[in-house]
Amino acid sequence: MRGIGRRARNDGAGSRVQARRRYGAARNKTRAGREPDQRAEEPTTFTDGFPRPRAVFARICGGHVSLCALANRLHDMTQPIPVPDTPVQSRTRSSVVYVAVFAASLLLSLFAYLQRDIINSDGILYVKVARAFVDGGFADAFAVFNWPFFGMLIGFTHQLTLLSYESSAYLLNALFIAIAVTAFVACYERTGREGTRPWLAGALILSLPIINDYRDFIVRDFGYLAFLFLALWFFLRFSQQHRMRDALLWQLALGLAAAFRIEALVFALVPTLYYVGSHPPEMSRRLLHSNAVFLGAVVLGVVVYLLRGATGDVGANLFTLQQWLSYASPAKIWSGIDREAATLHQQLQYLSSHRDAVLVLSSGLLALTTFKLLSNAVIPFCLTAMYGSHKRWLTGNRGTRITWIFVGLAVAAILALVASRFFLSSRYTIAAALLLSLITFAYVDVGLKRLADGGRKRLLLIAWAVIAIMFLDGVISTGASKRVIRTGSEQALTIADPQATWLCNEPRIRFYTDERCELVGRTRLLNLLGGKRADDTPAVLLIWVPRKDGELQEAIEGNPLVEVIESSANRRGDKLGVYRLPAGSN
């Protein structure tokens, strides 16, 4: 009986142990169903055939759950733990990228300056403004051009550095381009798209043709871009931290951008568009902080206008401001389109009605704007972004929403300009193209990373080859140089008769002869070459003859009325000639 009782107790103890084991296994299985353990999917051996430590522990432990859990914990402890960057390390890495991008941009500008051609037409205007500002002050600068801040800055730099006006302008442009591309990279990093790399954004922005093609131009657009992207960066920081300092700096930077190009004022709508839909007390407070300087400037402007406008003297020509405000008028835009559509309807007989002419004109302007914008933002980058957006490579955040608001306002400014002037230069789309690039570069970044991770080395090589070709195409100039205009004009100052009347047909000849020659139109020039002169005094003609201008070439070659003093041509046959019209040649 004792033996039977002992066996019964032992059977009961064994049943309880087995029950505990079954309960523990069921509990672990339930937990595994709720929280799948990815480590269970790992193979039990390495690639060389040796068993993994976890598999060995599992075999040793058998069904003992607690020992297996301990084995897994010990195995995990042997793996290296990734150490995230500290804030100091992250800021240091960003600073290195910013300095590298800034320095690389300056080097590219120096290279463009050393191989520069001749001054562009807009550059002549800004140099005139600078001279007027240095000689006569603020009022004289406004008399030359009604939005003269960039020209005045050139004059101030000329006085500060003792460089020539032209070199001072190139120096300012180099600094503004460097600031613009560095601020672009800072905004790219501030948007915080997951998986993106700021250094790659720096490499891409330095490769954009729309930047490199204009490095040797004297234009105010780069000052506008520099302060526009600084304004964007401050507003991004204000939207995240809500500090009054960032709100003030955002408004100050945008005001400086507007000093270069008046259309920057359209971005003053960003806070309103961004904070619409926020909690009312929060919205009103942040709108007030982000618009306080703007509101103060408007009030001050109204006061100045009321105090001095009554006398008819406000101290400056505000035609540009009035003109751009008129561009924002839908009625004026529609009347302009309606007027031009009527002219188009008369010229194109196959248009059946005035409505068809309006449709053709409107769709043509929209197509032109879209093509210019996408071309300057690089079409392959835009297509990559469209594909990545469809595949949901990235998720949106606060920064991308603000960027899209900036893009929309920039495009709206372009459309208002095109609909009012019926003309669009590629330079007018730079701001919108770069703002759009903040979006597209993130998808290009992820796309390149996916190619690298997927082992598609051939496609990755092709992608980088396209970027390299794009960079070289923008940096290396292969067109025919017009430097003969500069050298020929400067040489004419030493060999031509200083007492004669100097005439020329190209504004840049007039610029490089220190405005000694009088600019004449084509009709008057042909009359002079044909012997039709109003006076009988000697004249010196400095004539730029393009290789495709057969009429002008025919009027000069073999003409007995002109004497050739000097002639020089570029490698494609464009020629600058210095000729003398003797007295009594009519």
XYZ file of C-alpha atoms in Angstrom:
586
model
C 0.000 0.000 0.000
C 2.880 2.345 0.791
C 4.410 1.573 -2.594
C 1.139 2.263 -4.322
C 0.750 5.553 -2.455
C 4.340 6.589 -3.214
C 3.837 5.866 -6.912
C 0.587 7.804 -6.876
C 2.283 10.814 -5.316
C 5.115 10.599 -7.820
C 2.618 10.354 -10.673
C 0.816 13.408 -9.314
C 4.057 15.389 -9.029
C 5.012 14.384 -12.575
C 1.606 15.439 -13.826
C 1.981 18.820 -12.155
C 5.453 19.344 -13.720
C 4.142 18.370 -17.124
C 1.144 20.671 -16.667
C 3.443 23.569 -15.799
C 5.523 22.859 -18.882
C 2.452 22.688 -21.097
C 1.116 25.920 -19.563
C 4.455 27.691 -20.082
C 4.683 26.526 -23.697
C 1.107 27.637 -24.387
C 1.783 31.026 -22.770
C 4.924 31.563 -24.846
C 3.087 30.510 -27.955
C 0.310 33.015 -27.218
C 2.866 35.775 -26.667
C 4.577 34.852 -29.889
C 1.225 35.174 -31.639
C 0.680 38.630 -30.184
C 4.293 39.866 -30.663
C 6.044 37.892 -33.400
C 9.699 37.322 -32.578
C 11.695 38.032 -35.714
C 14.652 36.164 -34.326
C 12.774 32.881 -34.730
C 13.020 33.338 -38.510
C 16.810 33.356 -38.430
C 18.592 30.250 -39.763
C 20.088 27.874 -37.223
C 23.503 27.829 -38.932
C 25.946 30.343 -40.340
C 26.739 30.359 -44.045
C 29.815 28.190 -43.402
C 27.708 25.459 -41.767
C 28.573 26.046 -38.096
C 25.526 26.230 -35.794
C 24.473 29.592 -34.416
C 24.804 30.067 -30.621
C 21.068 30.522 -30.248
C 20.347 27.174 -31.910
C 22.910 25.444 -29.670
C 21.323 26.920 -26.540
C 17.875 25.853 -27.746
C 19.001 22.273 -28.236
C 20.629 22.183 -24.790
C 17.674 23.757 -23.018
C 15.039 21.590 -24.648
C 11.621 22.688 -23.477
C 12.759 24.772 -20.525
C 11.418 28.175 -21.486
C 13.238 30.209 -18.865
C 16.656 28.827 -19.870
C 15.961 29.468 -23.560
C 14.961 33.037 -22.805
C 18.204 33.422 -20.881
C 20.132 31.989 -23.832
C 18.508 34.482 -26.211
C 19.281 37.348 -23.860
C 22.942 36.262 -23.586
C 23.230 36.019 -27.378
C 21.766 39.502 -27.836
C 24.232 40.885 -25.319
C 27.122 39.641 -27.478
C 25.943 41.703 -30.489
C 27.332 45.246 -31.077
C 24.929 48.005 -30.041
C 24.653 50.899 -32.547
C 25.573 54.150 -30.871
C 23.530 57.131 -32.162
C 25.216 60.409 -32.898
C 25.254 62.896 -30.088
C 23.904 66.402 -30.848
C 27.465 67.709 -30.896
C 28.543 65.076 -33.427
C 25.504 65.783 -35.602
C 26.137 69.530 -35.594
C 29.821 68.979 -36.357
C 28.992 66.785 -39.339
C 26.493 69.354 -40.636
C 29.006 72.160 -40.192
C 31.579 70.243 -42.230
C 29.037 69.806 -45.049
C 28.099 73.515 -44.977
C 31.720 74.669 -45.083
C 32.523 72.248 -47.915
C 29.541 73.390 -49.997
C 30.318 77.080 -49.369
C 33.989 76.647 -50.325
C 33.191 74.552 -53.405
C 30.748 77.183 -54.617
C 33.363 79.920 -54.226
C 35.860 77.848 -56.220
C 33.343 77.312 -59.007
C 32.604 81.050 -59.096
C 36.333 81.788 -59.274
C 36.674 79.356 -62.184
C 33.745 81.033 -63.959
C 35.266 84.467 -63.338
C 38.642 83.436 -64.774
C 37.050 82.136 -67.977
C 34.334 84.795 -68.098
C 33.244 86.186 -71.437
C 31.937 89.753 -71.316
C 29.503 91.586 -69.113
C 25.817 90.820 -69.646
C 23.261 93.499 -70.510
C 21.683 93.524 -67.029
C 25.147 93.851 -65.547
C 25.672 97.098 -67.454
C 22.525 98.494 -65.851
C 23.611 97.546 -62.322
C 27.067 99.058 -62.868
C 25.399 102.294 -64.023
C 23.320 102.292 -60.847
C 26.479 101.770 -58.790
C 28.229 104.683 -60.464
C 25.205 106.914 -60.008
C 24.988 105.971 -56.334
C 28.684 106.681 -55.721
C 28.570 109.987 -57.628
C 25.160 111.328 -56.638
C 23.648 109.231 -53.874
C 20.316 107.539 -53.310
C 18.151 109.743 -55.556
C 20.495 109.411 -58.552
C 20.510 105.632 -58.178
C 16.702 105.584 -58.282
C 16.788 107.812 -61.356
C 18.768 105.157 -63.241
C 16.753 102.147 -62.074
C 13.687 102.074 -59.872
C 14.741 99.068 -57.727
C 18.420 99.880 -57.202
C 19.459 97.987 -54.044
C 21.801 95.575 -55.830
C 23.465 98.360 -57.798
C 23.909 100.418 -54.624
C 25.502 97.404 -52.964
C 27.946 97.145 -55.876
C 28.854 100.802 -55.399
C 29.400 100.310 -51.671
C 31.604 97.252 -52.332
C 33.585 99.254 -54.894
C 34.265 101.952 -52.319
C 35.120 99.417 -49.621
C 37.454 97.147 -51.639
C 38.734 99.598 -54.305
C 37.959 96.943 -56.933
C 36.437 97.968 -60.247
C 32.653 98.109 -60.442
C 32.561 94.978 -62.573
C 34.867 92.989 -60.265
C 32.895 94.178 -57.227
C 29.725 92.849 -58.826
C 31.325 89.468 -59.525
C 32.565 89.282 -55.937
C 29.077 89.935 -54.581
C 27.584 87.349 -56.919
C 30.091 84.717 -55.784
C 29.243 85.366 -52.127
C 25.497 85.334 -52.743
C 25.652 82.068 -54.709
C 27.689 80.451 -51.930
C 25.202 81.642 -49.297
C 22.254 80.466 -51.405
C 23.534 76.906 -51.960
C 24.630 76.565 -48.317
C 21.240 77.783 -47.078
C 19.619 75.348 -49.522
C 21.484 72.420 -47.921
C 20.561 73.710 -44.437
C 16.872 73.848 -45.437
C 17.152 70.359 -46.923
C 18.483 69.042 -43.631
C 15.944 71.020 -41.597
C 13.024 69.389 -43.447
C 14.182 66.135 -41.843
C 13.121 63.595 -44.474
C 14.048 60.131 -43.210
C 16.964 58.492 -44.999
C 18.217 61.632 -46.760
C 21.818 62.854 -46.724
C 22.679 66.571 -46.700
C 26.052 66.058 -48.395
C 24.295 64.568 -51.413
C 22.000 67.593 -51.592
C 25.135 69.765 -51.629
C 26.603 67.739 -54.496
C 23.377 67.957 -56.496
C 22.836 71.703 -55.980
C 26.410 72.400 -57.093
C 25.706 70.391 -60.256
C 22.505 72.180 -61.285
C 22.917 73.927 -64.673
C 20.543 76.732 -63.689
C 23.108 77.778 -61.058
C 26.339 77.195 -62.971
C 25.127 78.713 -66.239
C 24.746 82.121 -64.579
C 27.877 82.202 -62.411
C 29.580 84.622 -64.805
C 26.510 86.880 -65.053
C 25.965 90.006 -63.000
C 22.366 89.561 -61.857
C 20.459 90.411 -58.699
C 18.754 87.021 -58.626
C 21.446 85.385 -56.502
C 21.106 87.944 -53.719
C 17.370 87.306 -53.849
C 17.932 83.538 -53.626
C 20.425 83.830 -50.773
C 18.049 85.712 -48.505
C 14.991 83.760 -49.675
C 16.512 80.460 -48.524
C 17.726 82.045 -45.311
C 14.136 83.197 -44.743
C 12.878 79.680 -45.424
C 15.390 78.228 -42.965
C 14.382 80.667 -40.210
C 10.693 79.979 -40.812
C 11.287 76.212 -40.658
C 13.023 76.694 -37.338
C 10.255 78.986 -36.092
C 7.607 76.391 -37.008
C 9.455 73.811 -34.888
C 10.623 75.859 -31.890
C 8.322 78.921 -31.948
C 10.961 81.373 -30.770
C 10.473 85.074 -31.327
C 14.063 85.447 -32.509
C 13.442 83.105 -35.441
C 10.229 84.955 -36.311
C 12.076 88.267 -36.484
C 14.953 86.813 -38.498
C 12.537 85.215 -40.965
C 10.924 88.562 -41.659
C 14.240 90.404 -41.860
C 15.666 87.892 -44.356
C 12.538 88.044 -46.496
C 12.670 91.842 -46.464
C 16.266 91.736 -47.739
C 15.202 89.280 -50.441
C 12.501 91.752 -51.507
C 15.162 94.473 -51.716
C 16.699 92.467 -54.551
C 13.494 91.332 -56.264
C 10.103 92.717 -55.366
C 8.308 89.390 -55.969
C 9.724 88.101 -52.679
C 6.852 89.913 -50.966
C 4.497 87.156 -52.100
C 6.126 84.833 -49.536
C 4.796 87.019 -46.737
C 1.630 84.932 -47.185
C 3.424 81.777 -45.976
C 2.525 82.105 -42.245
C -1.146 82.676 -43.052
C -1.322 79.685 -45.391
C 0.612 77.454 -42.996
C -1.230 78.255 -39.763
C -4.730 78.174 -41.270
C -6.637 75.489 -39.404
C -4.575 75.678 -36.217
C -6.092 76.169 -32.792
C -7.401 79.796 -32.727
C -5.314 81.157 -29.798
C -2.193 79.421 -31.088
C -2.835 80.552 -34.665
C -3.351 84.211 -33.781
C -0.252 84.349 -31.580
C 2.050 82.729 -34.133
C 0.626 84.744 -36.993
C 1.309 87.912 -35.035
C 4.879 86.859 -34.243
C 5.660 85.855 -37.834
C 4.135 89.020 -39.359
C 4.946 91.727 -36.790
C 7.759 93.305 -38.813
C 5.722 93.171 -42.028
C 2.780 94.895 -40.377
C 5.078 97.533 -38.910
C 6.657 98.175 -42.322
C 3.232 98.594 -43.933
C 2.139 101.055 -41.272
C 5.397 102.996 -41.592
C 5.074 103.089 -45.378
C 1.539 104.457 -45.163
C 2.654 107.136 -42.699
C 5.572 108.199 -44.910
C 3.339 108.307 -47.960
C 0.746 110.422 -46.172
C 3.376 112.820 -44.802
C 5.408 113.274 -47.985
C 3.001 112.125 -50.653
C 0.947 115.280 -50.266
C 3.886 117.269 -51.663
C 4.330 114.807 -54.521
C 7.791 113.774 -53.324
C 8.314 110.425 -51.635
C 12.062 110.387 -52.260
C 12.021 107.397 -54.646
C 10.429 106.086 -57.802
C 8.025 103.366 -56.677
C 6.975 102.368 -60.187
C 8.299 98.798 -59.740
C 6.265 98.291 -56.566
C 3.132 99.650 -58.233
C 3.765 97.490 -61.300
C 4.102 94.259 -59.312
C 1.052 95.068 -57.264
C -0.835 95.444 -60.532
C 0.344 91.957 -61.548
C -1.622 90.595 -58.604
C -4.851 92.022 -60.022
C -6.937 89.281 -61.720
C -8.853 91.938 -63.656
C -5.644 93.369 -65.137
C -4.325 89.903 -65.990
C -7.561 88.943 -67.704
C -7.752 92.211 -69.661
C -4.166 91.684 -70.881
C -4.886 88.118 -72.005
C -8.106 89.242 -73.677
C -6.283 92.017 -75.550
C -3.450 89.769 -76.745
C -5.929 87.036 -77.692
C -7.747 89.505 -79.942
C -4.460 90.285 -81.707
C -3.712 86.566 -82.022
C -7.161 85.943 -83.492
C -6.522 88.524 -86.189
C -3.117 87.121 -87.087
C -4.107 83.441 -87.133
C -7.044 83.020 -89.465
C -7.636 79.360 -88.602
C -8.815 80.273 -85.089
C -12.580 80.162 -85.371
C -13.401 82.470 -82.450
C -12.003 84.809 -79.853
C -12.584 82.141 -77.212
C -10.301 79.738 -79.104
C -7.603 82.414 -79.188
C -7.895 82.888 -75.409
C -7.627 79.113 -74.918
C -4.580 78.827 -77.194
C -2.820 81.762 -75.532
C -3.558 80.634 -71.961
C -2.567 77.007 -72.554
C 0.591 78.121 -74.358
C 1.681 80.331 -71.462
C 0.956 77.539 -68.971
C 2.872 74.991 -71.049
C 5.827 77.370 -71.405
C 5.956 77.964 -67.653
C 5.716 74.245 -66.855
C 8.429 73.300 -69.339
C 10.851 75.994 -68.161
C 10.285 75.110 -64.510
C 10.739 71.352 -64.943
C 13.743 71.828 -67.233
C 15.519 74.045 -64.742
C 14.667 71.633 -61.907
C 16.126 68.811 -64.113
C 13.474 66.591 -65.688
C 15.065 63.227 -64.640
C 15.033 64.417 -61.013
C 11.370 65.386 -61.311
C 10.471 62.021 -62.858
C 12.321 60.215 -60.063
C 10.375 62.227 -57.497
C 7.077 61.402 -59.193
C 7.894 57.674 -59.206
C 9.134 57.730 -55.611
C 6.037 59.599 -54.485
C 3.855 56.991 -56.198
C 5.785 54.211 -54.454
C 5.694 56.091 -51.127
C 9.440 56.120 -50.595
C 9.120 59.030 -48.173
C 6.498 60.356 -45.807
C 5.580 63.994 -45.547
C 6.179 66.157 -42.520
C 5.931 69.756 -41.384
C 8.986 70.801 -43.362
C 7.712 69.398 -46.648
C 4.363 71.113 -46.162
C 6.090 74.484 -45.710
C 8.290 73.803 -48.739
C 5.253 73.075 -50.912
C 3.695 76.363 -49.796
C 6.856 78.178 -50.905
C 6.808 76.319 -54.237
C 3.164 77.209 -54.833
C 3.714 80.901 -54.141
C 6.828 80.985 -56.356
C 4.892 79.409 -59.232
C 2.021 81.852 -58.671
C 4.477 84.769 -58.978
C 5.826 83.336 -62.243
C 2.339 82.877 -63.683
C 1.372 86.440 -62.741
C 4.525 87.730 -64.448
C 3.999 85.665 -67.601
C 0.327 86.555 -67.872
C 1.182 90.264 -67.573
C 4.353 90.507 -69.695
C 3.886 87.507 -72.039
C 7.581 86.795 -71.640
C 9.534 84.355 -69.487
C 13.277 84.132 -69.005
C 14.854 81.060 -67.433
C 16.241 83.279 -64.669
C 12.716 84.061 -63.497
C 12.172 80.389 -62.631
C 15.352 79.884 -60.552
C 13.637 80.388 -57.192
C 10.759 78.030 -57.991
C 13.138 75.444 -59.484
C 15.376 75.409 -56.407
C 12.416 75.252 -54.020
C 11.060 72.323 -56.020
C 14.511 70.720 -55.834
C 14.163 70.564 -52.051
C 11.435 67.998 -52.757
C 12.961 66.172 -55.719
C 16.466 65.825 -54.232
C 15.071 63.776 -51.337
C 13.646 61.212 -53.758
C 16.830 61.203 -55.842
C 18.748 60.591 -52.611
C 16.573 57.615 -51.673
C 16.662 56.318 -55.243
C 20.461 56.302 -55.331
C 20.559 54.581 -51.956
C 18.130 51.910 -53.166
C 20.277 51.267 -56.229
C 23.363 50.902 -54.037
C 21.644 48.626 -51.504
C 20.076 46.523 -54.241
C 23.394 45.847 -55.925
C 22.393 47.559 -59.183
C 25.840 48.911 -59.830
C 25.299 49.536 -63.536
C 22.242 51.731 -63.003
C 23.980 53.502 -60.137
C 26.974 54.223 -62.377
C 24.684 55.586 -65.094
C 22.918 57.859 -62.588
C 26.185 59.328 -61.319
C 27.442 59.692 -64.898
C 24.354 61.780 -65.741
C 24.993 63.999 -62.712
C 28.668 64.388 -63.684
C 27.805 65.295 -67.286
C 25.251 67.809 -66.056
C 27.903 69.377 -63.806
C 30.539 69.571 -66.543
C 28.065 71.009 -69.031
C 27.265 73.866 -66.668
C 30.845 74.583 -65.646
C 32.713 74.282 -68.955
C 31.708 76.779 -71.630
C 31.846 75.486 -75.214
C 30.138 78.385 -77.004
C 31.810 81.034 -79.126
C 33.367 83.717 -76.946
C 32.490 87.371 -77.401
C 35.609 88.510 -75.594
C 36.695 90.281 -78.780
C 34.135 92.959 -77.875
C 36.088 93.760 -74.724
C 39.579 93.554 -76.258
C 38.591 95.385 -79.443
C 36.855 98.183 -77.558
C 39.773 98.678 -75.185
C 42.188 98.692 -78.112
C 40.089 101.253 -79.962
C 40.631 103.693 -77.087
C 44.356 103.709 -77.902
C 44.332 103.722 -81.726
C 41.223 105.646 -82.818
C 40.961 109.417 -83.251
C 39.797 110.890 -79.942
C 38.527 114.046 -81.676
C 36.151 112.227 -84.003
C 32.544 111.276 -83.301
C 32.397 107.717 -81.979
C 29.426 105.527 -82.909
C 28.681 101.869 -82.039
C 25.865 99.338 -82.449
C 26.316 97.246 -79.279
C 25.686 98.371 -75.653
C 28.688 96.411 -74.403
C 30.993 98.247 -76.807
C 29.742 101.479 -75.278
C 30.383 100.057 -71.802
C 33.966 98.995 -72.528
C 34.784 102.333 -74.188
C 33.733 104.109 -70.974
C 30.571 105.340 -72.748
C 32.658 107.315 -75.210
C 30.744 106.087 -78.245
C 27.123 106.896 -79.032
C 24.810 103.923 -79.434
C 22.997 103.967 -82.799
C 20.217 101.816 -84.173
C 20.465 99.506 -87.138
C 18.668 101.800 -89.585
C 20.905 104.763 -88.839
C 24.017 102.575 -89.039
C 23.074 101.295 -92.500
C 22.389 104.870 -93.629
C 25.843 105.930 -92.417
C 27.466 103.086 -94.299
C 25.470 104.078 -97.366
C 26.774 107.643 -97.267
C 23.684 109.287 -95.768
C 25.141 111.515 -93.046
C 23.711 114.547 -91.299
C 27.117 116.231 -90.900
C 30.509 116.228 -92.550
C 32.722 115.551 -89.510
C 34.968 112.454 -89.221
C 33.464 109.503 -87.404
C 34.783 106.315 -85.824
C 32.513 103.281 -86.128
C 32.835 100.324 -83.736
C 30.594 97.677 -85.268
C 29.801 94.210 -83.964
C 29.067 92.001 -86.997
C 27.536 88.595 -86.171
C 28.481 85.839 -88.590
C 24.861 85.354 -89.669
C 24.165 89.036 -90.398
C 24.708 89.011 -94.148
C 23.156 92.443 -94.705
C 25.591 94.188 -92.378
C 28.568 92.281 -93.768
C 27.624 93.264 -97.310
C 27.271 96.936 -96.301
C 30.824 96.967 -94.853
C 32.880 94.747 -97.136
C 34.178 96.594 -100.187
C 32.612 99.870 -99.057
C 34.801 102.726 -100.361
C 33.420 105.121 -97.751
C 34.960 103.338 -94.749
C 38.578 102.754 -93.756
C 39.431 99.707 -91.661
C 41.438 100.640 -88.546
C 41.292 97.299 -86.721
C 39.293 94.069 -87.003
C 39.198 90.958 -84.834
C 36.981 87.863 -84.891
C 36.266 84.857 -82.694
C 36.609 81.236 -83.801
C 33.095 81.145 -85.250
C 33.433 84.237 -87.391
C 31.686 86.914 -85.280
C 33.696 90.090 -85.779
C 34.310 93.445 -84.142
C 35.528 96.079 -86.576
C 36.870 99.563 -85.926
C 36.274 101.764 -88.989
C 36.825 105.391 -89.888
C 34.438 107.548 -91.888
C 36.529 110.409 -93.261
C 35.199 113.939 -93.458
C 33.254 114.723 -96.603
C 32.340 111.078 -97.278
C 28.641 111.753 -97.791
